[in-house]
PDB file of C-alpha atoms in Angstrom:
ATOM      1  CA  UNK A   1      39.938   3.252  -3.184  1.00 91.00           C
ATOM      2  CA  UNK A   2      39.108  -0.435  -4.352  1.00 92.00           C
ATOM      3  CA  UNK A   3      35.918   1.222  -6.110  1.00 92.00           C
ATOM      4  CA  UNK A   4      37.782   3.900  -7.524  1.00 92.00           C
ATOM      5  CA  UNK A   5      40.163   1.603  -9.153  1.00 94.00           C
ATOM      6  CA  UNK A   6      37.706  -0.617 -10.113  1.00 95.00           C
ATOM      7  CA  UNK A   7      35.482   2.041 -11.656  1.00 94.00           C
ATOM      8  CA  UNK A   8      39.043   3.324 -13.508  1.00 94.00           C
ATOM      9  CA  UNK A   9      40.172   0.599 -14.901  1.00 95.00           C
ATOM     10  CA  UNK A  10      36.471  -0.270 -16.671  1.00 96.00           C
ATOM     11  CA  UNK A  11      35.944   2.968 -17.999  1.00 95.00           C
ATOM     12  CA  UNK A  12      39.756   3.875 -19.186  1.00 94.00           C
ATOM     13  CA  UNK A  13      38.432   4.839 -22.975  1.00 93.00           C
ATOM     14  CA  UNK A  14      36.171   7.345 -21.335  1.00 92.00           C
ATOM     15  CA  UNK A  15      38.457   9.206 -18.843  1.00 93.00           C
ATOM     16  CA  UNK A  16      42.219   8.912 -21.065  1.00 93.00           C
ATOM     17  CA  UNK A  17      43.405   9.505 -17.769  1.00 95.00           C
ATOM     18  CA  UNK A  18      47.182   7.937 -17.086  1.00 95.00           C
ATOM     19  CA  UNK A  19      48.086   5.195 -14.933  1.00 95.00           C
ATOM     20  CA  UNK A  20      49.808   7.925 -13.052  1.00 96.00           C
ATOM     21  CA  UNK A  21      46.547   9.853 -12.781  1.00 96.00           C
ATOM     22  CA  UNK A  22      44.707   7.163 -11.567  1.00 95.00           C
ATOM     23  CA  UNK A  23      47.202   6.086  -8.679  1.00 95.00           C
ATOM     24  CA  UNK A  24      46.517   9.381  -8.004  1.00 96.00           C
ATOM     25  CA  UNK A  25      42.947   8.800  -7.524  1.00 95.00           C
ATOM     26  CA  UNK A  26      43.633   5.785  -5.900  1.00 95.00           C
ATOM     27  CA  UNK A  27      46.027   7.872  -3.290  1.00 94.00           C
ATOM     28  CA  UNK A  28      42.693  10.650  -2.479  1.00 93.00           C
ATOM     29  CA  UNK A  29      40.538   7.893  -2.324  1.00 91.00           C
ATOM     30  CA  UNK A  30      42.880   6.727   0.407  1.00 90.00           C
ATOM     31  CA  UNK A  31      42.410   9.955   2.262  1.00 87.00           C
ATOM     32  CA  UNK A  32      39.650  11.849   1.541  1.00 81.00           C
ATOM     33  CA  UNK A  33      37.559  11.517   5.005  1.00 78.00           C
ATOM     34  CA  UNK A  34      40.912  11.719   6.890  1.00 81.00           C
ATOM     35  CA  UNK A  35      39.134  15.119   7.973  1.00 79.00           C
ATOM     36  CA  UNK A  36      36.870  13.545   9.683  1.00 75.00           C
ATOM     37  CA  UNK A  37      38.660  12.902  12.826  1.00 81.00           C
ATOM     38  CA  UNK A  38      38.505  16.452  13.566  1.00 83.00           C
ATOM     39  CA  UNK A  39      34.927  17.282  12.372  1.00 73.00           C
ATOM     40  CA  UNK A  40      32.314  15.997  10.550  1.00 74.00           C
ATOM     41  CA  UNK A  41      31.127  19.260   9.492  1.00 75.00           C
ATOM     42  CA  UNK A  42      33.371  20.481   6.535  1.00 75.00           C
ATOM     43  CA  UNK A  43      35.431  17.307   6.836  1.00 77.00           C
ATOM     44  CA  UNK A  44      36.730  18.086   3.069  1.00 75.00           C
ATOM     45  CA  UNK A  45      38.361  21.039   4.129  1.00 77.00           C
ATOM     46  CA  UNK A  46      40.406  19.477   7.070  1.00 75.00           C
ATOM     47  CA  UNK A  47      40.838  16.070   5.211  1.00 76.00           C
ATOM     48  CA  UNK A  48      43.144  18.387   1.787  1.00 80.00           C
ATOM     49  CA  UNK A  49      44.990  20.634   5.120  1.00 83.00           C
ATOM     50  CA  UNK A  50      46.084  17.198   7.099  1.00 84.00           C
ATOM     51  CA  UNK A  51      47.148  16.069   3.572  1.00 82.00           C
ATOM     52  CA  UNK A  52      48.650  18.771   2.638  1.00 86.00           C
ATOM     53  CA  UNK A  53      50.846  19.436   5.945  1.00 88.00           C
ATOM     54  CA  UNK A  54      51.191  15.613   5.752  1.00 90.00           C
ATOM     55  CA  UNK A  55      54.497  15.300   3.429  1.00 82.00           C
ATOM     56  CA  UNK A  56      53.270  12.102   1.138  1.00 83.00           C
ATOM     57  CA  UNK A  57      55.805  10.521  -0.150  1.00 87.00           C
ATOM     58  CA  UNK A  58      56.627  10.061  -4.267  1.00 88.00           C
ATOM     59  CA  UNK A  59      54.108  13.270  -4.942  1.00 93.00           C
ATOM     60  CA  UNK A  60      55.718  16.145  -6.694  1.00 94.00           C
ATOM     61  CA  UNK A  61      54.256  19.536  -6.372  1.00 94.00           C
ATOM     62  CA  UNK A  62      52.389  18.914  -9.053  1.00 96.00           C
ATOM     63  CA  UNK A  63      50.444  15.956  -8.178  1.00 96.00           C
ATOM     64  CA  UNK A  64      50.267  17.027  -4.395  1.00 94.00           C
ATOM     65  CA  UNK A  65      47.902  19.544  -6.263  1.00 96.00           C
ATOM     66  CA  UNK A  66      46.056  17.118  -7.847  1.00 96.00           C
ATOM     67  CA  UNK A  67      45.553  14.841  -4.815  1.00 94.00           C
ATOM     68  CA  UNK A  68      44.214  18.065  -2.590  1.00 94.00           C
ATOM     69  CA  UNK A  69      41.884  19.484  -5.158  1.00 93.00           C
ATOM     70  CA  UNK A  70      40.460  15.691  -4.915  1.00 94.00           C
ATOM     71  CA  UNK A  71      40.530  15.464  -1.692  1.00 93.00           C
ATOM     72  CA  UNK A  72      38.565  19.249  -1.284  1.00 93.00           C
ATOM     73  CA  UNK A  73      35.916  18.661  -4.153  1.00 91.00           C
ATOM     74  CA  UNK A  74      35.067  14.573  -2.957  1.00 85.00           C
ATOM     75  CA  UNK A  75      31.723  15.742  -1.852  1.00 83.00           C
ATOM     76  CA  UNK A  76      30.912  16.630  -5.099  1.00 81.00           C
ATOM     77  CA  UNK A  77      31.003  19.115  -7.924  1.00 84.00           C
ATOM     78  CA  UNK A  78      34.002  20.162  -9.957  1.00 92.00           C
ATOM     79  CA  UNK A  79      36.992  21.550  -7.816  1.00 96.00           C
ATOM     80  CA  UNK A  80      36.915  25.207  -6.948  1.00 95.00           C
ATOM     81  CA  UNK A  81      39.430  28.284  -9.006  1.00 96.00           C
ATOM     82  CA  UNK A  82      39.131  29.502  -5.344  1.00 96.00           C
ATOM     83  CA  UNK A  83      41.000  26.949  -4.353  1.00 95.00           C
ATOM     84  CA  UNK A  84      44.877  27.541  -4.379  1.00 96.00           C
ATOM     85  CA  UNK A  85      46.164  24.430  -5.145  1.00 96.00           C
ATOM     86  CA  UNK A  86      43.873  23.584  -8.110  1.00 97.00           C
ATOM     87  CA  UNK A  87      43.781  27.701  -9.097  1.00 97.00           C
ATOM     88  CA  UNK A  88      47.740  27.170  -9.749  1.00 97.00           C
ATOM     89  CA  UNK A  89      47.384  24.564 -12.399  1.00 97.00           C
ATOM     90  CA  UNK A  90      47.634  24.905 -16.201  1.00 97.00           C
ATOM     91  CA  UNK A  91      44.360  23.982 -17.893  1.00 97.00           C
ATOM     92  CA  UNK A  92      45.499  20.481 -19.026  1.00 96.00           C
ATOM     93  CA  UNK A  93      46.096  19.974 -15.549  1.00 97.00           C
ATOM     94  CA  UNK A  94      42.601  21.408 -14.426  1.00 97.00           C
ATOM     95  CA  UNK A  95      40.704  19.362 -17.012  1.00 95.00           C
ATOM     96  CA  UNK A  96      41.940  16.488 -16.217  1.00 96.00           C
ATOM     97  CA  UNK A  97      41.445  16.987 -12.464  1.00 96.00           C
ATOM     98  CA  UNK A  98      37.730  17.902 -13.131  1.00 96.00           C
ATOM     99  CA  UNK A  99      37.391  14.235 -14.714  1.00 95.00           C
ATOM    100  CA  UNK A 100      39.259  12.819 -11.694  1.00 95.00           C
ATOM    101  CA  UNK A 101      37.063  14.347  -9.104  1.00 95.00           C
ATOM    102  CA  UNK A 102      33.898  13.130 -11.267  1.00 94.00           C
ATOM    103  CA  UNK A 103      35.459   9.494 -10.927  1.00 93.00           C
ATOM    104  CA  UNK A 104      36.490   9.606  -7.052  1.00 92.00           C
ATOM    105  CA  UNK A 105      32.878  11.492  -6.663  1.00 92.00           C
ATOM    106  CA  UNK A 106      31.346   8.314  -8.348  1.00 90.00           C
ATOM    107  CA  UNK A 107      33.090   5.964  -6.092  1.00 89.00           C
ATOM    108  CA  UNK A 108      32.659   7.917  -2.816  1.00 87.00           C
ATOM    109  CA  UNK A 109      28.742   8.125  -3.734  1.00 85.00           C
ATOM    110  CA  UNK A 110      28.766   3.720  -4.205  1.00 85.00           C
ATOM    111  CA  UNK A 111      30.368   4.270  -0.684  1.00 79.00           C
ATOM    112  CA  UNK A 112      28.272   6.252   0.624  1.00 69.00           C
ATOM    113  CA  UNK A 113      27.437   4.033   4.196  1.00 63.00           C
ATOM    114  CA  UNK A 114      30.670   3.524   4.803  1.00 64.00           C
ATOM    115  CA  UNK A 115      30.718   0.196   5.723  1.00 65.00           C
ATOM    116  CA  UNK A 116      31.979  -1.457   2.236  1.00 68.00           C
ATOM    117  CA  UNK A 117      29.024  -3.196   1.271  1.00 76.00           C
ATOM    118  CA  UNK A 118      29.526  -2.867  -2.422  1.00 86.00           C
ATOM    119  CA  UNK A 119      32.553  -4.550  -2.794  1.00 86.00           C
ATOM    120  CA  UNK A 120      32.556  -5.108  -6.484  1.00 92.00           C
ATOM    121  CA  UNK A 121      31.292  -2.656 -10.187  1.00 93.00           C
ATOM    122  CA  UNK A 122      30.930  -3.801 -13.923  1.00 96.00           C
ATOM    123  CA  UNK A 123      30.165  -1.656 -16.014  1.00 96.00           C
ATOM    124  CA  UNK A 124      29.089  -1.358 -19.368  1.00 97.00           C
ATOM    125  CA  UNK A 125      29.609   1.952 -21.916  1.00 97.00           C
ATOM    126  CA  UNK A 126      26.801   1.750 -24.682  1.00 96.00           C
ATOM    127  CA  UNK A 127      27.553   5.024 -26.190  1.00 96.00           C
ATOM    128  CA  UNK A 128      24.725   6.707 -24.478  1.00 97.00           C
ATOM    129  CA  UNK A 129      24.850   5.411 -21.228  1.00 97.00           C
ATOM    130  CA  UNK A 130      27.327   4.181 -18.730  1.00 96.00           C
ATOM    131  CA  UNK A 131      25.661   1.264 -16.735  1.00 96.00           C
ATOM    132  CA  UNK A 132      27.004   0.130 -13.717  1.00 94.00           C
ATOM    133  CA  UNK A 133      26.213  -2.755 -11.671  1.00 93.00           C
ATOM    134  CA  UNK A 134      27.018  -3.107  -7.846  1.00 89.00           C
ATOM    135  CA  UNK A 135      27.718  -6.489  -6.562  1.00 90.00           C
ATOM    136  CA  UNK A 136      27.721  -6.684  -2.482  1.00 84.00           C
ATOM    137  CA  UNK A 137      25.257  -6.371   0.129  1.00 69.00           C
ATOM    138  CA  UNK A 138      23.872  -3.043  -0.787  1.00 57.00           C
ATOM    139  CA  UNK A 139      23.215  -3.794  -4.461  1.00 51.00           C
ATOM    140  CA  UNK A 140      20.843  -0.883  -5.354  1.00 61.00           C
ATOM    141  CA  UNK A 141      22.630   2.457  -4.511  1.00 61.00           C
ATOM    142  CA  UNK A 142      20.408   5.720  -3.254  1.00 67.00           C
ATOM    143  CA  UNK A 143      20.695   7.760  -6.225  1.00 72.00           C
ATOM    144  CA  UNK A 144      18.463  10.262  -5.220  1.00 75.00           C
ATOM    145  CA  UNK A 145      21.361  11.170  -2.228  1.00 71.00           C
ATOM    146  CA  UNK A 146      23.967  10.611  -4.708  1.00 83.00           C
ATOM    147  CA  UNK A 147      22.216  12.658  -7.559  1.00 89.00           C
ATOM    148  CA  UNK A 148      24.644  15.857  -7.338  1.00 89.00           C
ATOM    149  CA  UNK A 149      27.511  13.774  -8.323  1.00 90.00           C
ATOM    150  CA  UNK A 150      25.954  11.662 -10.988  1.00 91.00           C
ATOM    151  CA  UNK A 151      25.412  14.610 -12.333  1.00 93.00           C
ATOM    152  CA  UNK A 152      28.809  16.088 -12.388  1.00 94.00           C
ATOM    153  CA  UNK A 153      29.878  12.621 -13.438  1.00 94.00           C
ATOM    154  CA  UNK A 154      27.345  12.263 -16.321  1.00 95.00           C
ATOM    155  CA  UNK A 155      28.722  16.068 -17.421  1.00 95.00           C
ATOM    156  CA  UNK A 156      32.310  15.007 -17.468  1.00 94.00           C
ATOM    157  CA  UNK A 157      32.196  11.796 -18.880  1.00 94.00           C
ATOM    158  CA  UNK A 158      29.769  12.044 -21.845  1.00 95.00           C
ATOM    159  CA  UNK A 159      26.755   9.970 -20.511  1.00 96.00           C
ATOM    160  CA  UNK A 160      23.874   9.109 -18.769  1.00 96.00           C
ATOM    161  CA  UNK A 161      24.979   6.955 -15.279  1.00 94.00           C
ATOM    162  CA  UNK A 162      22.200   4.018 -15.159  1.00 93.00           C
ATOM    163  CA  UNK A 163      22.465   1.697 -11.969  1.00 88.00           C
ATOM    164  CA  UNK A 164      21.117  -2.245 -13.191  1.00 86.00           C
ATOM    165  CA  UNK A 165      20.550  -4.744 -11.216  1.00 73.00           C
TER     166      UNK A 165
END
């Protein structure tokens, strides 16, 4: 969640997402491997039912929709039209959960051990690029197991993803 908001907050003229959006974020991020208590194998799926059978607090309808399809599409890609909750939205709403997921995605992938040993991102938008530096223990990420959503993430936002060290 720290990454996500961290990530967020640097790249706000790229995303035009709300503060409201990004809390959002900021609320999957919380949950999104929730599923994994009950299995690791499709952990998305039972991370957006616990969450959704949860009753969170302060979401409307509306935004409970938004935090699911994050929560189902973390692993990465763009969320699913098969997917109820994100099939229900207008297309506003689906655009601007597609650029959501690519940002959690992002995060999750600097995550990916699990053991919070990038604790800090700066990043840089030259136009072309968007370069992002990790500061922490683990200061080179493994893109090649992150590719898939660098890619989404490169698709949504307009540019190339460059880690620098």
């Amino acid at each position: 969640a720290n990454l996500a908001r961290q990530l967020l907050d640097q790249t706000e003229a790229l995303h035009g997402l709300t503060e409201r959006e990004c809390d959002l974020i900021e609320t999957a991020a919380h949950v999104h491997d929730i599923g994994r208590a009950l299995a690791l194998d499709g952990h998305h799926r039972h991370s957006a039912y616990l969450v959704e059978y949860s009753d969170l607090r302060g979401l409307s309808p509306d935004d409970l929709a938004m935090v699911l399809s994050l929560v189902r599409s973390h692993r990465g890609g763009p969320p699913k039209v098969s997917f109820p909750p994100f099939r229900a939205m207008n297309p506003d709403q689906r655009r601007k959960t597609r650029t959501m997921a690519a940002m959690l995605q992002l995060a999750d992938a600097l995550d990916r051990p699990r053991d919070g040993s990038v604790q800090r991102v700066l990043t840089a938008d030259t136009g072309e690029s968007l370069l992002i530096r990790t500061f922490g223990a683990s200061v080179e990420p493994d893109r090649e197991a992150m590719q898939g959503r660098i890619d989404y993430a490169q698709a949504v936002l307009g540019r190339r993803i460059e880690f620098v060290t």
